Amino acid sequence: LNAGIPGVKDDRAALMHNKFFVIDGDCVWTGSFNYTNNASTKNNENAVYVCDSKLAQNYTVEFTEMFNGQFGSTSPPDTPNPNLVIDGIKVENYFAAEDGVMNHIIDIVTSAQKSVHFMAFSLTDSNLGNLMINKSQNGLEVEGIFESRMAPGQGSECPKMLQEHLPVKLDGNKYTFHHKVIIVDSNIVIFGSFNFSASADTDNDENLLIVHDPWLASQFEKEFAKQYALGV
């Protein structure tokens, strides 16, 4: 602001929780990664860089709304391209609070036939937690990693999952385990700024990608396996 770059602030109690760039109206950088030294050197994070004009249009619309002061629940449900095909890959793109993001996540997890792996800074949504427990009890491989500081907190689904004997772990990073990722059947990966919580779904300003691509899912599976091995 001091340098003369135009900027606006979200002064609500809820969070403007996005972490994205739109570059030249054609490329998008997004994920869990905050633009901090800790994110770069200490935390567990993820980010992707995708060049596609329709995806960039989605994020440009969202940026423009926020720049005009429309955050969270005041942001209109006008994502122009929520369902895309990028280089033959199906991609779903949603924004909170306007797009009912948690319902889309639950739809994908409900579709799981073999496995659900997750990495969660925060998972407090009871519908999602109960769904994962039911999937595990019905024979699917359901494994997860929780940020250790958030896992015992009020509303966390971690104690309930442990009580139901799901093989979930606390992360092994003494700093921050900041992933917000669900991998379904090693074929679909859900990620973005969106924590798995009611506040993310109804109050904050957030973004989410659901990418139906075994190759990208495999990259997240590698990170999951590495962090699961380090978990406690």
PDB file of C-alpha atoms in Angstrom:
ATOM      1  CA  LEU A   1       0.000   0.000   0.000  1.00  0.00           C
ATOM      2  CA  ASN A   2       2.841   2.375   0.832  1.00  0.00           C
ATOM      3  CA  ALA A   3       4.310   1.699  -2.614  1.00  0.00           C
ATOM      4  CA  GLY A   4       1.048   2.718  -4.268  1.00  0.00           C
ATOM      5  CA  ILE A   5      -0.172  -0.782  -5.112  1.00  0.00           C
ATOM      6  CA  PRO A   6      -3.995  -0.816  -4.809  1.00  0.00           C
ATOM      7  CA  GLY A   7      -5.266  -3.149  -2.119  1.00  0.00           C
ATOM      8  CA  VAL A   8      -8.314  -3.804   0.011  1.00  0.00           C
ATOM      9  CA  LYS A   9      -8.767  -5.382   3.441  1.00  0.00           C
ATOM     10  CA  ASP A  10     -11.314  -7.884   4.658  1.00  0.00           C
ATOM     11  CA  ASP A  11     -12.263  -6.481   8.059  1.00  0.00           C
ATOM     12  CA  ARG A  12     -14.766  -9.203   8.941  1.00  0.00           C
ATOM     13  CA  ALA A  13     -14.298 -11.554  11.880  1.00  0.00           C
ATOM     14  CA  ALA A  14     -14.180 -14.441   9.381  1.00  0.00           C
ATOM     15  CA  LEU A  15     -11.076 -15.073   7.294  1.00  0.00           C
ATOM     16  CA  MET A  16     -10.096 -14.130   3.771  1.00  0.00           C
ATOM     17  CA  HIS A  17      -8.239 -17.434   3.653  1.00  0.00           C
ATOM     18  CA  ASN A  18      -7.313 -17.694  -0.038  1.00  0.00           C
ATOM     19  CA  LYS A  19      -3.718 -18.054  -1.152  1.00  0.00           C
ATOM     20  CA  PHE A  20      -3.727 -17.589  -4.928  1.00  0.00           C
ATOM     21  CA  PHE A  21      -2.202 -15.638  -7.778  1.00  0.00           C
ATOM     22  CA  VAL A  22      -3.751 -15.058 -11.203  1.00  0.00           C
ATOM     23  CA  ILE A  23      -0.959 -14.307 -13.666  1.00  0.00           C
ATOM     24  CA  ASP A  24      -1.568 -12.592 -17.028  1.00  0.00           C
ATOM     25  CA  GLY A  25      -5.204 -13.733 -16.923  1.00  0.00           C
ATOM     26  CA  ASP A  26      -4.086 -17.186 -17.999  1.00  0.00           C
ATOM     27  CA  CYS A  27      -2.327 -18.994 -15.137  1.00  0.00           C
ATOM     28  CA  VAL A  28      -3.244 -19.767 -11.524  1.00  0.00           C
ATOM     29  CA  TRP A  29      -1.079 -20.575  -8.513  1.00  0.00           C
ATOM     30  CA  THR A  30      -3.068 -21.927  -5.564  1.00  0.00           C
ATOM     31  CA  GLY A  31      -2.943 -24.332  -2.622  1.00  0.00           C
ATOM     32  CA  SER A  32      -2.397 -24.258   1.135  1.00  0.00           C
ATOM     33  CA  PHE A  33       0.821 -22.237   0.875  1.00  0.00           C
ATOM     34  CA  ASN A  34       0.813 -18.868   2.654  1.00  0.00           C
ATOM     35  CA  TYR A  35       3.428 -16.370   1.450  1.00  0.00           C
ATOM     36  CA  THR A  36       5.617 -16.532   4.544  1.00  0.00           C
ATOM     37  CA  ASN A  37       9.077 -17.692   5.510  1.00  0.00           C
ATOM     38  CA  ASN A  38       7.544 -20.357   7.760  1.00  0.00           C
ATOM     39  CA  ALA A  39       5.503 -21.781   4.891  1.00  0.00           C
ATOM     40  CA  SER A  40       8.611 -21.897   2.743  1.00  0.00           C
ATOM     41  CA  THR A  41      11.041 -23.367   5.245  1.00  0.00           C
ATOM     42  CA  LYS A  42       9.226 -24.992   8.192  1.00  0.00           C
ATOM     43  CA  ASN A  43       5.630 -25.975   7.471  1.00  0.00           C
ATOM     44  CA  ASN A  44       4.157 -28.818   5.424  1.00  0.00           C
ATOM     45  CA  GLU A  45       2.369 -27.174   2.488  1.00  0.00           C
ATOM     46  CA  ASN A  46       1.250 -27.747  -1.092  1.00  0.00           C
ATOM     47  CA  ALA A  47       0.711 -25.612  -4.175  1.00  0.00           C
ATOM     48  CA  VAL A  48       0.003 -26.100  -7.878  1.00  0.00           C
ATOM     49  CA  TYR A  49       0.546 -23.887 -10.902  1.00  0.00           C
ATOM     50  CA  VAL A  50      -1.916 -24.385 -13.769  1.00  0.00           C
ATOM     51  CA  CYS A  51      -2.150 -22.449 -17.020  1.00  0.00           C
ATOM     52  CA  ASP A  52      -5.707 -22.524 -18.371  1.00  0.00           C
ATOM     53  CA  SER A  53      -7.714 -19.475 -19.370  1.00  0.00           C
ATOM     54  CA  LYS A  54     -11.062 -20.750 -18.069  1.00  0.00           C
ATOM     55  CA  LEU A  55      -9.603 -21.659 -14.682  1.00  0.00           C
ATOM     56  CA  ALA A  56      -7.931 -18.261 -14.558  1.00  0.00           C
ATOM     57  CA  GLN A  57     -11.297 -16.682 -15.383  1.00  0.00           C
ATOM     58  CA  ASN A  58     -12.797 -18.347 -12.290  1.00  0.00           C
ATOM     59  CA  TYR A  59     -10.103 -16.961 -10.039  1.00  0.00           C
ATOM     60  CA  THR A  60     -10.251 -13.538 -11.694  1.00  0.00           C
ATOM     61  CA  VAL A  61     -13.990 -13.343 -10.978  1.00  0.00           C
ATOM     62  CA  GLU A  62     -13.336 -14.281  -7.341  1.00  0.00           C
ATOM     63  CA  PHE A  63     -10.520 -11.756  -7.060  1.00  0.00           C
ATOM     64  CA  THR A  64     -12.690  -9.009  -8.531  1.00  0.00           C
ATOM     65  CA  GLU A  65     -15.495  -9.734  -6.068  1.00  0.00           C
ATOM     66  CA  MET A  66     -13.122  -9.492  -3.128  1.00  0.00           C
ATOM     67  CA  PHE A  67     -11.470  -6.374  -4.531  1.00  0.00           C
ATOM     68  CA  ASN A  68     -14.958  -4.851  -4.618  1.00  0.00           C
ATOM     69  CA  GLY A  69     -15.530  -5.793  -0.977  1.00  0.00           C
ATOM     70  CA  GLN A  70     -17.597  -8.966  -1.451  1.00  0.00           C
ATOM     71  CA  PHE A  71     -16.138 -11.562   0.897  1.00  0.00           C
ATOM     72  CA  GLY A  72     -17.430 -14.885   2.223  1.00  0.00           C
ATOM     73  CA  SER A  73     -21.197 -15.170   2.314  1.00  0.00           C
ATOM     74  CA  THR A  74     -21.595 -11.825   0.503  1.00  0.00           C
ATOM     75  CA  SER A  75     -19.772 -13.203  -2.537  1.00  0.00           C
ATOM     76  CA  PRO A  76     -22.273 -14.147  -5.293  1.00  0.00           C
ATOM     77  CA  PRO A  77     -22.445 -17.737  -6.648  1.00  0.00           C
ATOM     78  CA  ASP A  78     -21.191 -16.861 -10.115  1.00  0.00           C
ATOM     79  CA  THR A  79     -18.143 -19.058 -10.753  1.00  0.00           C
ATOM     80  CA  PRO A  80     -18.198 -19.138 -14.577  1.00  0.00           C
ATOM     81  CA  ASN A  81     -16.503 -22.506 -15.110  1.00  0.00           C
ATOM     82  CA  PRO A  82     -16.961 -24.785 -12.069  1.00  0.00           C
ATOM     83  CA  ASN A  83     -16.436 -27.886 -14.219  1.00  0.00           C
ATOM     84  CA  LEU A  84     -13.546 -27.898 -16.657  1.00  0.00           C
ATOM     85  CA  VAL A  85     -11.479 -30.244 -18.772  1.00  0.00           C
ATOM     86  CA  ILE A  86      -7.810 -29.224 -18.849  1.00  0.00           C
ATOM     87  CA  ASP A  87      -5.582 -31.268 -21.179  1.00  0.00           C
ATOM     88  CA  GLY A  88      -8.111 -34.089 -20.966  1.00  0.00           C
ATOM     89  CA  ILE A  89      -8.271 -33.951 -17.155  1.00  0.00           C
ATOM     90  CA  LYS A  90     -11.546 -33.301 -15.335  1.00  0.00           C
ATOM     91  CA  VAL A  91     -11.225 -30.438 -12.857  1.00  0.00           C
ATOM     92  CA  GLU A  92     -13.838 -29.069 -10.456  1.00  0.00           C
ATOM     93  CA  ASN A  93     -13.314 -25.580  -9.010  1.00  0.00           C
ATOM     94  CA  TYR A  94     -15.343 -24.142  -6.141  1.00  0.00           C
ATOM     95  CA  PHE A  95     -15.263 -21.110  -3.880  1.00  0.00           C
ATOM     96  CA  ALA A  96     -16.593 -20.662  -0.352  1.00  0.00           C
ATOM     97  CA  ALA A  97     -18.855 -19.596   0.953  1.00  0.00           C
ATOM     98  CA  GLU A  98     -20.997 -19.320  -2.163  1.00  0.00           C
ATOM     99  CA  ASP A  99     -20.538 -22.732  -3.826  1.00  0.00           C
ATOM    100  CA  GLY A 100     -21.474 -25.174  -1.048  1.00  0.00           C
ATOM    101  CA  VAL A 101     -17.949 -26.551  -1.041  1.00  0.00           C
ATOM    102  CA  MET A 102     -18.368 -29.143   1.708  1.00  0.00           C
ATOM    103  CA  ASN A 103     -21.216 -30.823  -0.166  1.00  0.00           C
ATOM    104  CA  HIS A 104     -18.940 -31.293  -3.178  1.00  0.00           C
ATOM    105  CA  ILE A 105     -16.230 -32.798  -0.963  1.00  0.00           C
ATOM    106  CA  ILE A 106     -18.715 -35.188   0.627  1.00  0.00           C
ATOM    107  CA  ASP A 107     -19.948 -36.256  -2.815  1.00  0.00           C
ATOM    108  CA  ILE A 108     -16.410 -37.218  -3.854  1.00  0.00           C
ATOM    109  CA  VAL A 109     -15.609 -39.032  -0.603  1.00  0.00           C
ATOM    110  CA  THR A 110     -18.951 -40.858  -0.842  1.00  0.00           C
ATOM    111  CA  SER A 111     -17.863 -42.138  -4.270  1.00  0.00           C
ATOM    112  CA  ALA A 112     -14.714 -43.788  -2.839  1.00  0.00           C
ATOM    113  CA  GLN A 113     -14.449 -47.496  -3.631  1.00  0.00           C
ATOM    114  CA  LYS A 114     -11.003 -48.424  -2.297  1.00  0.00           C
ATOM    115  CA  SER A 115      -9.249 -45.772  -0.254  1.00  0.00           C
ATOM    116  CA  VAL A 116      -9.431 -42.343   1.355  1.00  0.00           C
ATOM    117  CA  HIS A 117      -6.203 -40.712   2.499  1.00  0.00           C
ATOM    118  CA  PHE A 118      -6.288 -37.268   4.079  1.00  0.00           C
ATOM    119  CA  MET A 119      -3.949 -34.636   5.484  1.00  0.00           C
ATOM    120  CA  ALA A 120      -5.736 -32.077   7.629  1.00  0.00           C
ATOM    121  CA  PHE A 121      -4.688 -28.967   9.468  1.00  0.00           C
ATOM    122  CA  SER A 122      -8.282 -28.901  10.712  1.00  0.00           C
ATOM    123  CA  LEU A 123     -11.067 -31.450  10.295  1.00  0.00           C
ATOM    124  CA  THR A 124     -14.080 -30.533  12.414  1.00  0.00           C
ATOM    125  CA  ASP A 125     -16.978 -31.196  10.039  1.00  0.00           C
ATOM    126  CA  SER A 126     -18.915 -34.042  11.664  1.00  0.00           C
ATOM    127  CA  ASN A 127     -20.656 -35.117   8.443  1.00  0.00           C
ATOM    128  CA  LEU A 128     -17.319 -35.599   6.720  1.00  0.00           C
ATOM    129  CA  GLY A 129     -15.820 -37.286   9.777  1.00  0.00           C
ATOM    130  CA  ASN A 130     -18.747 -39.685  10.126  1.00  0.00           C
ATOM    131  CA  LEU A 131     -18.594 -40.495   6.416  1.00  0.00           C
ATOM    132  CA  MET A 132     -14.918 -41.432   6.708  1.00  0.00           C
ATOM    133  CA  ILE A 133     -15.643 -43.604   9.741  1.00  0.00           C
ATOM    134  CA  ASN A 134     -18.467 -45.356   7.883  1.00  0.00           C
ATOM    135  CA  LYS A 135     -16.233 -45.945   4.877  1.00  0.00           C
ATOM    136  CA  SER A 136     -13.598 -47.505   7.123  1.00  0.00           C
ATOM    137  CA  GLN A 137     -16.137 -49.719   8.865  1.00  0.00           C
ATOM    138  CA  ASN A 138     -17.344 -50.880   5.454  1.00  0.00           C
ATOM    139  CA  GLY A 139     -13.873 -52.122   4.536  1.00  0.00           C
ATOM    140  CA  LEU A 140     -12.247 -49.191   2.751  1.00  0.00           C
ATOM    141  CA  GLU A 141      -8.710 -48.124   3.590  1.00  0.00           C
ATOM    142  CA  VAL A 142      -9.165 -44.822   5.417  1.00  0.00           C
ATOM    143  CA  GLU A 143      -5.961 -43.277   6.760  1.00  0.00           C
ATOM    144  CA  GLY A 144      -5.202 -39.727   7.808  1.00  0.00           C
ATOM    145  CA  ILE A 145      -2.800 -37.269   9.367  1.00  0.00           C
ATOM    146  CA  PHE A 146      -3.905 -34.472  11.683  1.00  0.00           C
ATOM    147  CA  GLU A 147      -1.987 -31.358  12.680  1.00  0.00           C
ATOM    148  CA  SER A 148      -0.977 -32.288  16.246  1.00  0.00           C
ATOM    149  CA  ARG A 149      -1.936 -28.968  17.838  1.00  0.00           C
ATOM    150  CA  MET A 150      -5.405 -28.959  16.288  1.00  0.00           C
ATOM    151  CA  ALA A 151      -6.228 -32.669  16.713  1.00  0.00           C
ATOM    152  CA  PRO A 152      -7.367 -32.539  20.362  1.00  0.00           C
ATOM    153  CA  GLY A 153      -9.212 -29.243  19.941  1.00  0.00           C
ATOM    154  CA  GLN A 154     -12.907 -28.589  20.345  1.00  0.00           C
ATOM    155  CA  GLY A 155     -14.899 -30.188  17.534  1.00  0.00           C
ATOM    156  CA  SER A 156     -11.978 -32.114  16.056  1.00  0.00           C
ATOM    157  CA  GLU A 157     -12.914 -35.414  14.449  1.00  0.00           C
ATOM    158  CA  CYS A 158      -9.565 -36.940  15.466  1.00  0.00           C
ATOM    159  CA  PRO A 159     -10.602 -38.265  18.921  1.00  0.00           C
ATOM    160  CA  LYS A 160     -13.725 -39.854  17.443  1.00  0.00           C
ATOM    161  CA  MET A 161     -11.722 -41.525  14.673  1.00  0.00           C
ATOM    162  CA  LEU A 162      -9.207 -42.868  17.177  1.00  0.00           C
ATOM    163  CA  GLN A 163     -12.032 -44.171  19.349  1.00  0.00           C
ATOM    164  CA  GLU A 164     -13.368 -46.011  16.288  1.00  0.00           C
ATOM    165  CA  HIS A 165      -9.876 -47.478  15.704  1.00  0.00           C
ATOM    166  CA  LEU A 166      -9.155 -45.704  12.412  1.00  0.00           C
ATOM    167  CA  PRO A 167      -5.417 -45.648  11.598  1.00  0.00           C
ATOM    168  CA  VAL A 168      -4.991 -41.896  11.879  1.00  0.00           C
ATOM    169  CA  LYS A 169      -1.835 -40.192  13.124  1.00  0.00           C
ATOM    170  CA  LEU A 170      -0.629 -36.854  14.438  1.00  0.00           C
ATOM    171  CA  ASP A 171       1.892 -35.129  12.227  1.00  0.00           C
ATOM    172  CA  GLY A 172       5.596 -35.312  13.019  1.00  0.00           C
ATOM    173  CA  ASN A 173       6.455 -31.687  12.226  1.00  0.00           C
ATOM    174  CA  LYS A 174       7.210 -29.540  15.302  1.00  0.00           C
ATOM    175  CA  TYR A 175       6.066 -26.544  13.270  1.00  0.00           C
ATOM    176  CA  THR A 176       2.791 -26.531  11.291  1.00  0.00           C
ATOM    177  CA  PHE A 177       1.223 -29.318   9.250  1.00  0.00           C
ATOM    178  CA  HIS A 178      -0.809 -27.056   6.972  1.00  0.00           C
ATOM    179  CA  HIS A 179      -2.106 -29.433   4.280  1.00  0.00           C
ATOM    180  CA  LYS A 180      -5.835 -29.566   3.483  1.00  0.00           C
ATOM    181  CA  VAL A 181      -5.900 -32.607   1.201  1.00  0.00           C
ATOM    182  CA  ILE A 182      -8.089 -35.651   0.550  1.00  0.00           C
ATOM    183  CA  ILE A 183      -7.028 -38.328  -1.948  1.00  0.00           C
ATOM    184  CA  VAL A 184      -9.738 -40.730  -3.123  1.00  0.00           C
ATOM    185  CA  ASP A 185      -8.931 -44.112  -4.707  1.00  0.00           C
ATOM    186  CA  SER A 186      -5.449 -42.794  -5.677  1.00  0.00           C
ATOM    187  CA  ASN A 187      -7.302 -41.174  -8.570  1.00  0.00           C
ATOM    188  CA  ILE A 188      -8.884 -37.940  -7.329  1.00  0.00           C
ATOM    189  CA  VAL A 189      -7.246 -35.248  -5.206  1.00  0.00           C
ATOM    190  CA  ILE A 190      -9.052 -32.496  -3.285  1.00  0.00           C
ATOM    191  CA  PHE A 191      -6.961 -29.522  -2.184  1.00  0.00           C
ATOM    192  CA  GLY A 192      -6.834 -25.743  -1.795  1.00  0.00           C
ATOM    193  CA  SER A 193      -7.146 -23.238   1.020  1.00  0.00           C
ATOM    194  CA  PHE A 194     -10.243 -24.959   2.408  1.00  0.00           C
ATOM    195  CA  ASN A 195      -9.995 -26.483   5.889  1.00  0.00           C
ATOM    196  CA  PHE A 196     -12.591 -29.177   6.537  1.00  0.00           C
ATOM    197  CA  SER A 197     -14.682 -27.053   8.895  1.00  0.00           C
ATOM    198  CA  ALA A 198     -18.023 -25.270   9.121  1.00  0.00           C
ATOM    199  CA  SER A 199     -16.357 -21.856   9.235  1.00  0.00           C
ATOM    200  CA  ALA A 200     -14.540 -22.581   5.972  1.00  0.00           C
ATOM    201  CA  ASP A 201     -17.811 -23.646   4.380  1.00  0.00           C
ATOM    202  CA  THR A 202     -20.086 -20.843   5.571  1.00  0.00           C
ATOM    203  CA  ASP A 203     -18.031 -17.838   6.743  1.00  0.00           C
ATOM    204  CA  ASN A 204     -14.561 -17.624   5.251  1.00  0.00           C
ATOM    205  CA  ASP A 205     -13.520 -16.813   1.721  1.00  0.00           C
ATOM    206  CA  GLU A 206     -11.852 -19.962   0.318  1.00  0.00           C
ATOM    207  CA  ASN A 207     -11.054 -21.857  -2.880  1.00  0.00           C
ATOM    208  CA  LEU A 208     -10.900 -25.554  -3.719  1.00  0.00           C
ATOM    209  CA  LEU A 209      -9.857 -27.763  -6.613  1.00  0.00           C
ATOM    210  CA  ILE A 210     -10.970 -31.353  -7.202  1.00  0.00           C
ATOM    211  CA  VAL A 211      -8.713 -32.887  -9.849  1.00  0.00           C
ATOM    212  CA  HIS A 212      -9.594 -36.255 -11.376  1.00  0.00           C
ATOM    213  CA  ASP A 213      -6.109 -37.326 -12.425  1.00  0.00           C
ATOM    214  CA  PRO A 214      -4.147 -40.396 -11.300  1.00  0.00           C
ATOM    215  CA  TRP A 215      -0.786 -38.706 -11.965  1.00  0.00           C
ATOM    216  CA  LEU A 216      -1.485 -35.676  -9.781  1.00  0.00           C
ATOM    217  CA  ALA A 217      -3.072 -37.927  -7.168  1.00  0.00           C
ATOM    218  CA  SER A 218       0.139 -39.990  -7.163  1.00  0.00           C
ATOM    219  CA  GLN A 219       2.186 -36.887  -6.319  1.00  0.00           C
ATOM    220  CA  PHE A 220      -0.034 -36.213  -3.322  1.00  0.00           C
ATOM    221  CA  GLU A 221       0.067 -39.912  -2.383  1.00  0.00           C
ATOM    222  CA  LYS A 222       3.869 -39.669  -2.205  1.00  0.00           C
ATOM    223  CA  GLU A 223       3.608 -36.753   0.188  1.00  0.00           C
ATOM    224  CA  PHE A 224       0.961 -38.585   2.208  1.00  0.00           C
ATOM    225  CA  ALA A 225       3.107 -41.727   2.511  1.00  0.00           C
ATOM    226  CA  LYS A 226       6.137 -39.687   3.550  1.00  0.00           C
ATOM    227  CA  GLN A 227       4.247 -37.735   6.206  1.00  0.00           C
ATOM    228  CA  TYR A 228       2.318 -40.784   7.448  1.00  0.00           C
ATOM    229  CA  ALA A 229       5.633 -42.554   8.066  1.00  0.00           C
ATOM    230  CA  LEU A 230       6.778 -39.556  10.116  1.00  0.00           C
ATOM    231  CA  GLY A 231       3.534 -39.346  12.072  1.00  0.00           C
ATOM    232  CA  VAL A 232       2.931 -40.533  15.615  1.00  0.00           C
TER     233      VAL A 232
END
